[in-house]
Amino acid sequence: MTDPYEVLNIPSTATDEEVKKAYRDLARKYHPDNYHDNPLADLAQEKMKEINAAYDAIQKERSGRGSASSGGYAQQSYGGYQYQQRTAGDPAFLQVRMAINRNDLGMAEQLLDRMGDHNGEWNFLKGTICYRRGWVDEARRYYETACQIDPGSAEFQQALHFVENNRAGYRPEGYETFSTGCGGDNLCGRLACFYLSCNLCLGGGMHFFCC
Amino acid sequence: MFGYVRPSVARLTEEDKARFGGVYCGLCRVLGERYGQAARFILNYDFTFLAILLWPDGAEGERLRRGCIAHPIGKRAYYPGNEALELAADESVILAWWQLRDALEDPGEGKAKYRAASLALKTAYRRARERRPDFDRITREKLEDLRRLERERCPSLDRPADAFAAILAAAAEEVSDPVKRRVLEQLLYHLGRWVYLVDAADDLAEDFTSGSYNPLICRFSLKSGELTGEARESLVISLDHSIRLMEAAYELWNFGEWSSIICTVLYEGLFLVGRAVLEGTFQASDMNFRIAGRNKEQL
């Protein structure tokens, strides 16, 4: 078995607090919330399993007890929003959802395109297909329409919120939460520094060929 | 491409700056060795980043020092050629070639520089095509798709961006480890998408004046060469989210000694460049190869 300390990227001499912190940081990085409807969700899930197993092993080793628990991250879903309780779920869309879960986006789209009633769920599923392809702008528009048609659906709201506010996810230590738009905390100062540095630190002359 | 992909240099350690500079100079040398001195003019930061992403695992290698034709004083440190530098060099030649052909097909003035560049790259392109026939085919097909969408004045941001993104994603095809390949495909797809959209924002005013296709004009029905508040907000959401998806992909592979450079690009550099472009303060490259046309058809 892989060394659990290696998995958590800490020395075996780490204190209990350090172990906990390393585990929390990694769990935050690979948390299912960061990989909703992501084509790489299965890889993140694997990482999460490794981290949970490593943390459990260390806990077990240190406590001498046999049943340490990692805190429940492993129980959450990476698949998308399917784990939500759906009250508005229409059986006609079940096949579409199954095709999306199999990542057969072409089939899912064909099924949707044959339907005449473009209700909230139809728009939500269209949005999900776009999102899985990386088509963020169209996904967002479909999710918006879904929310307008069916404002009570937590599933649709959650999907829209995720596309629009994916700013609170994991950041490496020392990195602030940035946005291309306004709101970056020290952005202006950093920007001045950035240009200066481009010219000075990278040798100035590098611009000979590139710019 | 266009030189938008930059690390946030203020965050780089001296060693990382030397590494980044070493890849940049290494790529320049490989371009020169494989395609002649004239091909070195297509070098830019975007392909330097591509070479870093594709760098063989656990094989940083030694930097060598030699004099440089562009920097007569002193010697420059560079990594000698390897598979990542060769792939980045070959693919940059192919992409530059097709973008030049596209620019030449557009009606309009000022073609002399494209013609000269095209002449300089012709032999290089033939050699690159022989080395990477699959990448050449995908690039040609996707740029053709892009031209069709432009002719139709496609009102979607995602569709034309997808055509360009697919070209970059194809750069990952030769990666042998299946997990690394998937990670890079996703990362490069969103990098290509981000570059396309940032370039569209950078060219917006010019395209509006000339009547050229620009997906932002069509998507948001713009009545001037500036983004409205609502359009800007939508574009920011798309750009930010693509960066998040690049970050999420990056975290699933251990890029070893390159991690801190890649981190500064994905967690800060791209945001800074995007923001500067939207504010009109980005210093655009002189190498204005346009993405597949932005052809001069009148609105």
Short mmCIF file of C-alpha atoms in Angstrom, two decimals:
data_model
loop_
_atom_site.label_atom_id
_atom_site.label_comp_id
_atom_site.label_asym_id
_atom_site.label_seq_id
_atom_site.Cartn_x
_atom_site.Cartn_y
_atom_site.Cartn_z
CA MET A 1 0.00 0.00 0.00
CA THR A 2 1.15 3.56 -0.74
CA ASP A 3 2.60 5.37 2.25
CA PRO A 4 -0.32 7.37 3.68
CA TYR A 5 2.02 10.21 4.64
CA GLU A 6 3.22 10.42 1.06
CA VAL A 7 -0.37 10.63 -0.15
CA LEU A 8 -1.00 13.56 2.19
CA ASN A 9 2.39 15.04 1.27
CA ILE A 10 3.63 15.32 4.87
CA PRO A 11 6.47 13.72 6.84
CA SER A 12 5.61 10.88 9.20
CA THR A 13 6.74 13.17 12.04
CA ALA A 14 3.86 15.60 11.34
CA THR A 15 1.74 16.53 14.34
CA ASP A 16 -1.92 15.53 14.53
CA GLU A 17 -2.83 19.12 13.68
CA GLU A 18 -0.59 19.08 10.61
CA VAL A 19 -2.09 15.80 9.46
CA LYS A 20 -5.56 17.23 9.81
CA LYS A 21 -4.64 20.39 7.94
CA ALA A 22 -2.99 18.47 5.07
CA TYR A 23 -6.04 16.26 4.83
CA ARG A 24 -8.45 19.20 4.85
CA ASP A 25 -6.48 21.07 2.18
CA LEU A 26 -6.43 18.09 -0.15
CA ALA A 27 -10.06 17.23 0.54
CA ARG A 28 -10.99 20.81 -0.31
CA LYS A 29 -9.03 20.56 -3.56
CA TYR A 30 -10.71 17.35 -4.75
CA HIS A 31 -14.09 18.00 -3.20
CA PRO A 32 -17.03 16.94 -5.39
CA ASP A 33 -18.24 20.55 -5.40
CA ASN A 34 -15.25 21.45 -7.58
CA TYR A 35 -15.97 18.70 -10.11
CA HIS A 36 -19.71 18.91 -10.75
CA ASP A 37 -20.49 17.57 -14.20
CA ASN A 38 -16.77 17.66 -14.93
CA PRO A 39 -15.51 15.10 -17.48
CA LEU A 40 -12.63 14.39 -15.07
CA ALA A 41 -14.87 13.83 -12.02
CA ASP A 42 -13.93 10.14 -11.88
CA LEU A 43 -10.24 11.08 -11.47
CA ALA A 44 -11.08 13.50 -8.67
CA GLN A 45 -13.13 10.81 -6.98
CA GLU A 46 -10.16 8.44 -7.13
CA LYS A 47 -7.96 11.10 -5.53
CA MET A 48 -10.53 11.62 -2.81
CA LYS A 49 -10.64 7.91 -2.06
CA GLU A 50 -6.86 7.79 -1.75
CA ILE A 51 -6.80 10.78 0.58
CA ASN A 52 -9.58 9.40 2.76
CA ALA A 53 -7.87 6.01 2.97
CA ALA A 54 -4.54 7.64 3.87
CA TYR A 55 -6.16 9.82 6.55
CA ASP A 56 -8.03 6.86 7.99
CA ALA A 57 -4.84 4.79 8.08
CA ILE A 58 -2.95 7.52 9.94
CA GLN A 59 -5.81 8.06 12.38
CA LYS A 60 -6.00 4.36 13.02
CA GLU A 61 -2.27 4.05 13.51
CA ARG A 62 -2.13 6.98 15.90
CA SER A 63 -5.24 6.32 17.94
CA GLY A 64 -4.76 2.60 18.23
CA ARG A 65 -8.50 2.28 17.66
CA GLY A 66 -9.86 0.33 14.72
CA SER A 67 -12.56 2.56 13.32
CA ALA A 68 -11.44 6.05 12.46
CA SER A 69 -13.60 7.97 10.03
CA SER A 70 -12.53 10.53 7.48
CA GLY A 71 -15.42 12.87 7.97
CA GLY A 72 -17.80 11.98 5.21
CA TYR A 73 -16.39 13.63 2.09
CA ALA A 74 -16.31 10.25 0.36
CA GLN A 75 -20.04 9.92 0.64
CA GLN A 76 -20.79 12.79 -1.70
CA SER A 77 -21.45 12.47 -5.38
CA TYR A 78 -19.24 13.53 -8.28
CA GLY A 79 -21.79 12.78 -10.96
CA GLY A 80 -23.51 16.12 -11.10
CA TYR A 81 -26.74 17.06 -9.50
CA GLN A 82 -28.36 13.65 -9.66
CA TYR A 83 -28.09 13.13 -5.94
CA GLN A 84 -30.51 15.97 -5.37
CA GLN A 85 -34.03 15.06 -4.41
CA ARG A 86 -36.00 15.90 -7.51
CA THR A 87 -39.63 16.75 -7.11
CA ALA A 88 -40.06 18.00 -10.69
CA GLY A 89 -38.42 14.98 -12.32
CA ASP A 90 -40.31 13.89 -15.41
CA PRO A 91 -40.00 10.20 -16.39
CA ALA A 92 -39.74 11.22 -20.07
CA PHE A 93 -36.38 12.76 -19.20
CA LEU A 94 -35.05 9.73 -17.40
CA GLN A 95 -33.49 8.33 -20.55
CA VAL A 96 -31.82 11.66 -21.24
CA ARG A 97 -30.37 11.73 -17.75
CA MET A 98 -29.12 8.18 -18.14
CA ALA A 99 -27.44 9.06 -21.44
CA ILE A 100 -25.80 12.09 -19.83
CA ASN A 101 -24.56 9.93 -16.95
CA ARG A 102 -23.05 7.51 -19.48
CA ASN A 103 -21.45 10.58 -21.07
CA ASP A 104 -23.28 9.78 -24.32
CA LEU A 105 -23.98 13.45 -25.02
CA GLY A 106 -24.89 12.90 -28.68
CA MET A 107 -27.68 10.51 -27.72
CA ALA A 108 -28.89 12.77 -24.91
CA GLU A 109 -29.09 15.69 -27.31
CA GLN A 110 -30.95 13.66 -29.95
CA LEU A 111 -33.54 12.61 -27.39
CA LEU A 112 -34.05 16.20 -26.26
CA ASP A 113 -34.26 17.55 -29.80
CA ARG A 114 -37.15 15.18 -30.52
CA MET A 115 -39.22 16.63 -27.69
CA GLY A 116 -41.68 19.41 -28.31
CA ASP A 117 -42.23 20.71 -24.81
CA HIS A 118 -39.26 22.83 -23.85
CA ASN A 119 -40.04 23.04 -20.15
CA GLY A 120 -37.72 23.76 -17.25
CA GLU A 121 -36.20 20.30 -17.12
CA TRP A 122 -35.64 20.26 -20.88
CA ASN A 123 -33.65 23.50 -20.60
CA PHE A 124 -31.78 22.25 -17.56
CA LEU A 125 -30.71 19.07 -19.37
CA LYS A 126 -29.74 21.01 -22.50
CA GLY A 127 -27.60 23.18 -20.23
CA THR A 128 -26.02 20.13 -18.63
CA ILE A 129 -25.03 18.75 -22.04
CA CYS A 130 -23.48 22.11 -23.00
CA TYR A 131 -21.66 22.29 -19.69
CA ARG A 132 -20.16 18.85 -20.07
CA ARG A 133 -18.82 19.94 -23.45
CA GLY A 134 -17.25 23.00 -21.85
CA TRP A 135 -19.74 25.36 -23.50
CA VAL A 136 -20.14 27.56 -20.48
CA ASP A 137 -22.02 30.48 -22.04
CA GLU A 138 -24.76 28.35 -23.60
CA ALA A 139 -25.02 26.18 -20.49
CA ARG A 140 -25.62 29.27 -18.41
CA ARG A 141 -28.34 30.53 -20.76
CA TYR A 142 -30.20 27.23 -20.66
CA TYR A 143 -29.91 27.09 -16.86
CA GLU A 144 -31.26 30.65 -16.66
CA THR A 145 -34.26 29.71 -18.78
CA ALA A 146 -34.82 26.59 -16.67
CA CYS A 147 -34.82 28.74 -13.52
CA GLN A 148 -37.20 31.28 -15.06
CA ILE A 149 -39.68 28.55 -16.05
CA ASP A 150 -39.38 26.68 -12.77
CA PRO A 151 -38.04 29.03 -10.09
CA GLY A 152 -38.74 26.52 -7.31
CA SER A 153 -36.29 23.87 -8.49
CA ALA A 154 -33.26 23.64 -6.22
CA GLU A 155 -31.51 21.49 -8.82
CA PHE A 156 -31.74 24.17 -11.54
CA GLN A 157 -30.77 26.95 -9.14
CA GLN A 158 -27.76 25.02 -7.95
CA ALA A 159 -26.57 24.42 -11.51
CA LEU A 160 -26.91 28.11 -12.41
CA HIS A 161 -25.21 29.18 -9.22
CA PHE A 162 -22.32 26.82 -9.89
CA VAL A 163 -21.67 28.25 -13.36
CA GLU A 164 -21.99 31.85 -12.24
CA ASN A 165 -20.20 31.73 -8.92
CA ASN A 166 -17.49 29.18 -9.20
CA ARG A 167 -15.13 31.47 -7.37
CA ALA A 168 -15.10 30.00 -3.92
CA GLY A 169 -13.44 26.74 -4.87
CA TYR A 170 -9.98 25.61 -3.93
CA ARG A 171 -7.04 28.07 -4.18
CA PRO A 172 -3.43 27.17 -3.42
CA GLU A 173 -2.06 28.78 -0.31
CA GLY A 174 -1.23 32.44 -0.85
CA TYR A 175 -3.47 32.89 -3.91
CA GLU A 176 -6.41 35.21 -3.54
CA THR A 177 -9.75 34.63 -5.17
CA PHE A 178 -9.51 36.30 -8.53
CA SER A 179 -11.93 37.26 -11.22
CA THR A 180 -11.29 38.59 -14.70
CA GLY A 181 -13.92 41.21 -13.88
CA CYS A 182 -13.79 43.73 -11.07
CA GLY A 183 -13.26 42.60 -7.51
CA GLY A 184 -9.76 41.16 -7.36
CA ASP A 185 -8.44 42.45 -4.06
CA ASN A 186 -4.95 43.65 -4.88
CA LEU A 187 -5.35 43.31 -8.57
CA CYS A 188 -4.33 46.77 -9.70
CA GLY A 189 -1.09 46.77 -7.75
CA ARG A 190 -0.31 43.26 -8.95
CA LEU A 191 -1.05 44.30 -12.52
CA ALA A 192 1.53 47.08 -12.50
CA CYS A 193 4.03 44.69 -11.01
CA PHE A 194 3.15 42.07 -13.58
CA TYR A 195 4.01 44.26 -16.56
CA LEU A 196 7.14 45.59 -14.99
CA SER A 197 8.26 42.11 -14.17
CA CYS A 198 7.52 40.83 -17.64
CA ASN A 199 9.95 43.34 -19.01
CA LEU A 200 12.60 43.13 -16.35
CA CYS A 201 12.69 39.73 -14.80
CA LEU A 202 12.29 37.67 -17.91
CA GLY A 203 15.16 39.44 -19.47
CA GLY A 204 13.49 42.19 -21.47
CA GLY A 205 15.08 40.94 -24.63
CA MET A 206 12.66 38.03 -24.68
CA HIS A 207 10.29 40.38 -26.36
CA PHE A 208 12.51 40.41 -29.40
CA PHE A 209 10.77 37.40 -30.84
CA CYS A 210 7.48 37.33 -29.04
CA CYS A 211 6.06 40.81 -29.20
CA MET B 1 -1.12 31.86 -31.07
CA PHE B 2 -1.02 35.25 -29.53
CA GLY B 3 1.08 35.57 -26.42
CA TYR B 4 -1.79 35.93 -23.93
CA VAL B 5 -0.75 33.00 -21.75
CA ARG B 6 1.70 34.38 -19.19
CA PRO B 7 2.81 33.49 -15.72
CA SER B 8 2.27 36.03 -13.00
CA VAL B 9 5.95 36.84 -12.93
CA ALA B 10 5.92 38.57 -9.56
CA ARG B 11 5.17 35.19 -8.00
CA LEU B 12 7.97 33.27 -9.69
CA THR B 13 11.12 32.39 -7.77
CA GLU B 14 14.48 33.09 -9.42
CA GLU B 15 14.77 29.39 -10.24
CA ASP B 16 11.32 29.34 -11.84
CA LYS B 17 12.17 32.41 -13.91
CA ALA B 18 15.31 30.61 -15.09
CA ARG B 19 13.22 27.52 -15.90
CA PHE B 20 10.63 29.51 -17.83
CA GLY B 21 13.33 31.45 -19.69
CA GLY B 22 15.12 28.15 -20.39
CA VAL B 23 12.02 26.67 -22.02
CA TYR B 24 11.42 29.86 -24.00
CA CYS B 25 15.00 29.93 -25.31
CA GLY B 26 14.95 26.15 -25.80
CA LEU B 27 11.82 26.38 -27.94
CA CYS B 28 13.37 29.19 -29.96
CA ARG B 29 16.46 27.08 -30.61
CA VAL B 30 14.44 24.00 -31.56
CA LEU B 31 12.42 26.13 -33.99
CA GLY B 32 15.68 27.37 -35.49
CA GLU B 33 17.22 23.89 -35.69
CA ARG B 34 14.17 22.21 -37.18
CA TYR B 35 12.81 24.97 -39.37
CA GLY B 36 15.54 27.53 -39.99
CA GLN B 37 16.20 30.93 -38.46
CA ALA B 38 13.19 32.53 -40.14
CA ALA B 39 10.78 30.26 -38.27
CA ARG B 40 11.91 31.65 -34.93
CA PHE B 41 9.72 34.69 -35.38
CA ILE B 42 6.61 32.67 -34.51
CA LEU B 43 7.86 31.99 -30.99
CA ASN B 44 5.61 33.19 -28.19
CA TYR B 45 4.67 32.61 -24.55
CA ASP B 46 1.63 30.49 -25.39
CA PHE B 47 3.73 27.77 -26.97
CA THR B 48 6.28 28.05 -24.21
CA PHE B 49 3.46 27.16 -21.82
CA LEU B 50 2.39 24.30 -24.08
CA ALA B 51 5.94 22.88 -23.96
CA ILE B 52 5.93 23.14 -20.15
CA LEU B 53 2.62 21.25 -19.91
CA LEU B 54 3.89 18.54 -22.24
CA TRP B 55 7.31 18.25 -20.56
CA PRO B 56 8.25 14.58 -19.90
CA ASP B 57 7.66 13.64 -16.26
CA GLY B 58 10.64 13.72 -13.96
CA ALA B 59 13.04 14.80 -16.68
CA GLU B 60 13.69 18.48 -16.23
CA GLY B 61 17.23 18.12 -17.57
CA GLU B 62 20.18 20.50 -17.40
CA ARG B 63 20.10 23.98 -18.81
CA LEU B 64 22.97 24.76 -21.16
CA ARG B 65 24.36 28.24 -21.90
CA ARG B 66 25.13 29.62 -25.30
CA GLY B 67 25.21 32.88 -27.16
CA CYS B 68 22.02 33.96 -28.90
CA ILE B 69 21.52 35.68 -32.21
CA ALA B 70 18.83 37.91 -30.68
CA HIS B 71 20.85 38.77 -27.59
CA PRO B 72 24.41 39.59 -28.62
CA ILE B 73 25.55 40.40 -25.08
CA GLY B 74 26.13 37.48 -22.77
CA LYS B 75 24.96 33.90 -22.97
CA ARG B 76 21.43 32.57 -22.52
CA ALA B 77 20.44 29.45 -20.59
CA TYR B 78 18.22 27.01 -22.46
CA TYR B 79 17.00 23.45 -22.28
CA PRO B 80 18.29 21.32 -25.15
CA GLY B 81 15.66 19.82 -27.45
CA ASN B 82 13.32 17.13 -26.15
CA GLU B 83 9.97 15.68 -27.22
CA ALA B 84 7.96 18.51 -25.61
CA LEU B 85 9.95 21.28 -27.28
CA GLU B 86 9.80 19.46 -30.60
CA LEU B 87 6.06 18.95 -30.37
CA ALA B 88 5.47 22.59 -29.40
CA ALA B 89 7.75 23.74 -32.24
CA ASP B 90 6.06 21.55 -34.88
CA GLU B 91 2.57 22.49 -33.79
CA SER B 92 3.33 26.19 -33.58
CA VAL B 93 4.57 26.11 -37.19
CA ILE B 94 1.43 24.31 -38.37
CA LEU B 95 -0.93 26.64 -36.52
CA ALA B 96 0.95 29.77 -37.59
CA TRP B 97 0.88 28.59 -41.19
CA TRP B 98 -2.87 28.01 -41.32
CA GLN B 99 -3.58 31.25 -39.54
CA LEU B 100 -1.46 33.07 -42.10
CA ARG B 101 -3.29 31.36 -44.96
CA ASP B 102 -6.53 32.42 -43.40
CA ALA B 103 -5.39 36.01 -43.05
CA LEU B 104 -4.35 36.00 -46.70
CA GLU B 105 -7.72 34.70 -47.86
CA ASP B 106 -9.54 37.58 -46.25
CA PRO B 107 -10.33 40.42 -48.55
CA GLY B 108 -8.79 43.72 -47.48
CA GLU B 109 -5.61 45.74 -47.42
CA GLY B 110 -2.28 45.27 -45.71
CA LYS B 111 -1.47 41.74 -46.81
CA ALA B 112 2.22 42.34 -47.51
CA LYS B 113 3.40 41.25 -44.07
CA TYR B 114 1.30 38.09 -44.18
CA ARG B 115 2.62 37.28 -47.65
CA ALA B 116 6.20 37.73 -46.51
CA ALA B 117 5.63 35.62 -43.40
CA SER B 118 3.85 32.98 -45.44
CA LEU B 119 6.77 32.77 -47.85
CA ALA B 120 9.21 32.45 -44.96
CA LEU B 121 7.17 29.62 -43.40
CA LYS B 122 6.33 27.60 -46.52
CA THR B 123 9.17 25.08 -46.35
CA ALA B 124 8.92 24.93 -42.57
CA TYR B 125 5.23 24.13 -42.80
CA ARG B 126 5.82 21.27 -45.26
CA ARG B 127 8.34 19.72 -42.91
CA ALA B 128 6.06 20.16 -39.89
CA ARG B 129 3.16 18.59 -41.78
CA GLU B 130 5.26 15.52 -42.51
CA ARG B 131 6.14 15.21 -38.84
CA ARG B 132 2.63 15.76 -37.46
CA PRO B 133 0.08 14.80 -40.13
CA ASP B 134 -2.72 14.29 -37.59
CA PHE B 135 -2.28 17.68 -35.98
CA ASP B 136 -2.14 19.27 -39.44
CA ARG B 137 -5.41 17.60 -40.43
CA ILE B 138 -7.23 18.58 -37.25
CA THR B 139 -5.98 22.17 -37.47
CA ARG B 140 -7.12 22.47 -41.10
CA GLU B 141 -10.53 20.95 -40.38
CA LYS B 142 -11.21 23.00 -37.28
CA LEU B 143 -10.11 26.27 -38.87
CA GLU B 144 -12.40 25.43 -41.77
CA ASP B 145 -15.27 24.90 -39.28
CA LEU B 146 -14.37 28.24 -37.77
CA ARG B 147 -14.52 29.99 -41.14
CA ARG B 148 -17.92 28.48 -41.81
CA LEU B 149 -19.23 29.73 -38.46
CA GLU B 150 -17.80 33.15 -39.25
CA ARG B 151 -19.48 33.23 -42.64
CA GLU B 152 -22.77 32.34 -40.95
CA ARG B 153 -22.04 35.10 -38.41
CA CYS B 154 -22.66 32.56 -35.67
CA PRO B 155 -24.19 34.26 -32.62
CA SER B 156 -22.70 31.76 -30.18
CA LEU B 157 -19.52 32.28 -28.18
CA ASP B 158 -19.11 28.59 -27.48
CA ARG B 159 -19.28 27.17 -31.00
CA PRO B 160 -16.44 29.11 -32.65
CA ALA B 161 -14.43 28.88 -29.40
CA ASP B 162 -14.97 25.10 -29.50
CA ALA B 163 -13.43 24.85 -32.98
CA PHE B 164 -10.29 26.64 -31.83
CA ALA B 165 -10.18 24.83 -28.47
CA ALA B 166 -10.30 21.45 -30.23
CA ILE B 167 -7.04 22.31 -32.03
CA LEU B 168 -5.21 22.89 -28.77
CA ALA B 169 -6.78 19.83 -27.14
CA ALA B 170 -5.39 17.78 -30.05
CA ALA B 171 -1.88 18.69 -28.86
CA ALA B 172 -2.42 16.23 -26.00
CA GLU B 173 -3.07 13.28 -28.31
CA GLU B 174 0.52 12.11 -28.34
CA VAL B 175 0.77 11.92 -24.53
CA SER B 176 1.07 8.22 -23.69
CA ASP B 177 -0.17 8.12 -20.08
CA PRO B 178 -3.98 7.91 -20.36
CA VAL B 179 -4.65 9.94 -17.20
CA LYS B 180 -2.21 12.69 -18.14
CA ARG B 181 -3.71 12.75 -21.63
CA ARG B 182 -7.23 13.26 -20.29
CA VAL B 183 -6.05 15.96 -17.90
CA LEU B 184 -4.19 17.78 -20.67
CA GLU B 185 -7.03 17.46 -23.17
CA GLN B 186 -9.37 19.19 -20.76
CA LEU B 187 -6.79 21.77 -19.69
CA LEU B 188 -5.79 22.60 -23.26
CA TYR B 189 -9.40 22.67 -24.46
CA HIS B 190 -10.22 25.40 -21.97
CA LEU B 191 -6.94 27.17 -22.61
CA GLY B 192 -7.79 27.30 -26.33
CA ARG B 193 -11.29 28.47 -25.52
CA TRP B 194 -9.95 31.16 -23.22
CA VAL B 195 -7.39 32.35 -25.81
CA TYR B 196 -10.09 32.55 -28.49
CA LEU B 197 -12.45 34.57 -26.30
CA VAL B 198 -9.73 36.89 -24.97
CA ASP B 199 -8.55 37.49 -28.53
CA ALA B 200 -12.12 38.30 -29.56
CA ALA B 201 -12.33 40.85 -26.74
CA ASP B 202 -8.94 42.29 -27.68
CA ASP B 203 -10.01 42.76 -31.33
CA LEU B 204 -13.52 43.95 -30.58
CA ALA B 205 -13.17 47.66 -31.37
CA GLU B 206 -11.14 47.02 -34.52
CA ASP B 207 -13.53 44.33 -35.77
CA PHE B 208 -16.53 46.55 -35.14
CA THR B 209 -15.00 49.38 -37.18
CA SER B 210 -13.95 47.12 -40.04
CA GLY B 211 -17.15 45.08 -40.02
CA SER B 212 -15.27 41.84 -39.42
CA TYR B 213 -16.85 38.90 -37.67
CA ASN B 214 -16.41 38.88 -33.95
CA PRO B 215 -18.41 36.42 -31.84
CA LEU B 216 -18.92 39.03 -29.10
CA ILE B 217 -20.63 41.46 -31.51
CA CYS B 218 -23.00 38.73 -32.71
CA ARG B 219 -23.64 37.09 -29.35
CA PHE B 220 -24.49 40.33 -27.55
CA SER B 221 -25.91 42.28 -30.56
CA LEU B 222 -23.43 45.05 -29.82
CA LYS B 223 -24.13 48.48 -31.26
CA SER B 224 -20.61 49.77 -30.72
CA GLY B 225 -17.08 48.46 -30.41
CA GLU B 226 -17.39 48.30 -26.63
CA LEU B 227 -18.92 45.66 -24.42
CA THR B 228 -22.06 46.68 -22.55
CA GLY B 229 -22.06 46.03 -18.80
CA GLU B 230 -24.23 42.95 -19.23
CA ALA B 231 -22.11 41.57 -22.07
CA ARG B 232 -18.95 42.12 -20.08
CA GLU B 233 -20.44 40.31 -17.12
CA SER B 234 -21.40 37.32 -19.27
CA LEU B 235 -17.96 37.19 -20.86
CA VAL B 236 -16.25 37.40 -17.46
CA ILE B 237 -18.31 34.44 -16.22
CA SER B 238 -17.25 32.42 -19.26
CA LEU B 239 -13.58 33.35 -18.95
CA ASP B 240 -13.47 32.77 -15.19
CA HIS B 241 -15.21 29.45 -15.46
CA SER B 242 -12.88 28.19 -18.19
CA ILE B 243 -9.93 29.10 -15.98
CA ARG B 244 -11.54 27.22 -13.07
CA LEU B 245 -11.92 24.16 -15.26
CA MET B 246 -8.24 24.41 -16.26
CA GLU B 247 -7.30 24.60 -12.57
CA ALA B 248 -9.52 21.63 -11.71
CA ALA B 249 -7.82 19.60 -14.47
CA TYR B 250 -4.32 20.73 -13.46
CA GLU B 251 -4.81 19.53 -9.88
CA LEU B 252 -5.34 15.96 -11.10
CA TRP B 253 -1.80 15.48 -12.34
CA ASN B 254 1.55 16.01 -10.65
CA PHE B 255 3.54 18.34 -12.91
CA GLY B 256 6.57 18.10 -10.61
CA GLU B 257 9.07 20.93 -10.85
CA TRP B 258 6.82 22.83 -13.28
CA SER B 259 3.94 23.05 -10.82
CA SER B 260 4.68 26.51 -9.44
CA ILE B 261 4.99 28.08 -12.91
CA ILE B 262 1.76 26.44 -14.08
CA CYS B 263 0.08 27.57 -10.84
CA THR B 264 0.98 31.22 -11.43
CA VAL B 265 -0.47 31.03 -14.94
CA LEU B 266 -3.73 29.34 -13.95
CA TYR B 267 -4.38 30.88 -10.56
CA GLU B 268 -3.34 34.43 -11.41
CA GLY B 269 -1.68 35.16 -14.80
CA LEU B 270 -4.71 34.40 -16.96
CA PHE B 271 -6.98 36.52 -14.76
CA LEU B 272 -4.57 39.44 -14.96
CA VAL B 273 -4.23 39.23 -18.73
CA GLY B 274 -7.99 38.84 -19.23
CA ARG B 275 -8.67 41.81 -17.03
CA ALA B 276 -6.07 43.95 -18.84
CA VAL B 277 -7.59 43.01 -22.20
CA LEU B 278 -11.09 43.94 -21.03
CA GLU B 279 -9.77 47.25 -19.75
CA GLY B 280 -7.91 47.90 -22.98
CA THR B 281 -4.53 48.10 -21.28
CA PHE B 282 -3.01 44.86 -22.54
CA GLN B 283 0.03 45.46 -24.72
CA ALA B 284 -0.93 43.46 -27.75
CA SER B 285 1.67 41.49 -29.62
CA ASP B 286 2.98 42.85 -32.91
CA MET B 287 2.48 39.40 -34.34
CA ASN B 288 -1.11 39.98 -35.18
CA PHE B 289 -1.96 36.64 -36.66
CA ARG B 290 -5.68 36.68 -36.50
CA ILE B 291 -7.62 33.63 -35.50
CA ALA B 292 -8.89 32.06 -38.67
CA GLY B 293 -9.80 35.17 -40.48
CA ARG B 294 -12.01 37.50 -38.54
CA ASN B 295 -12.72 38.07 -42.20
CA LYS B 296 -13.62 41.43 -43.54
CA GLU B 297 -17.16 40.67 -44.57
CA GLN B 298 -19.37 43.63 -43.88
CA LEU B 299 -21.87 43.46 -41.07
#
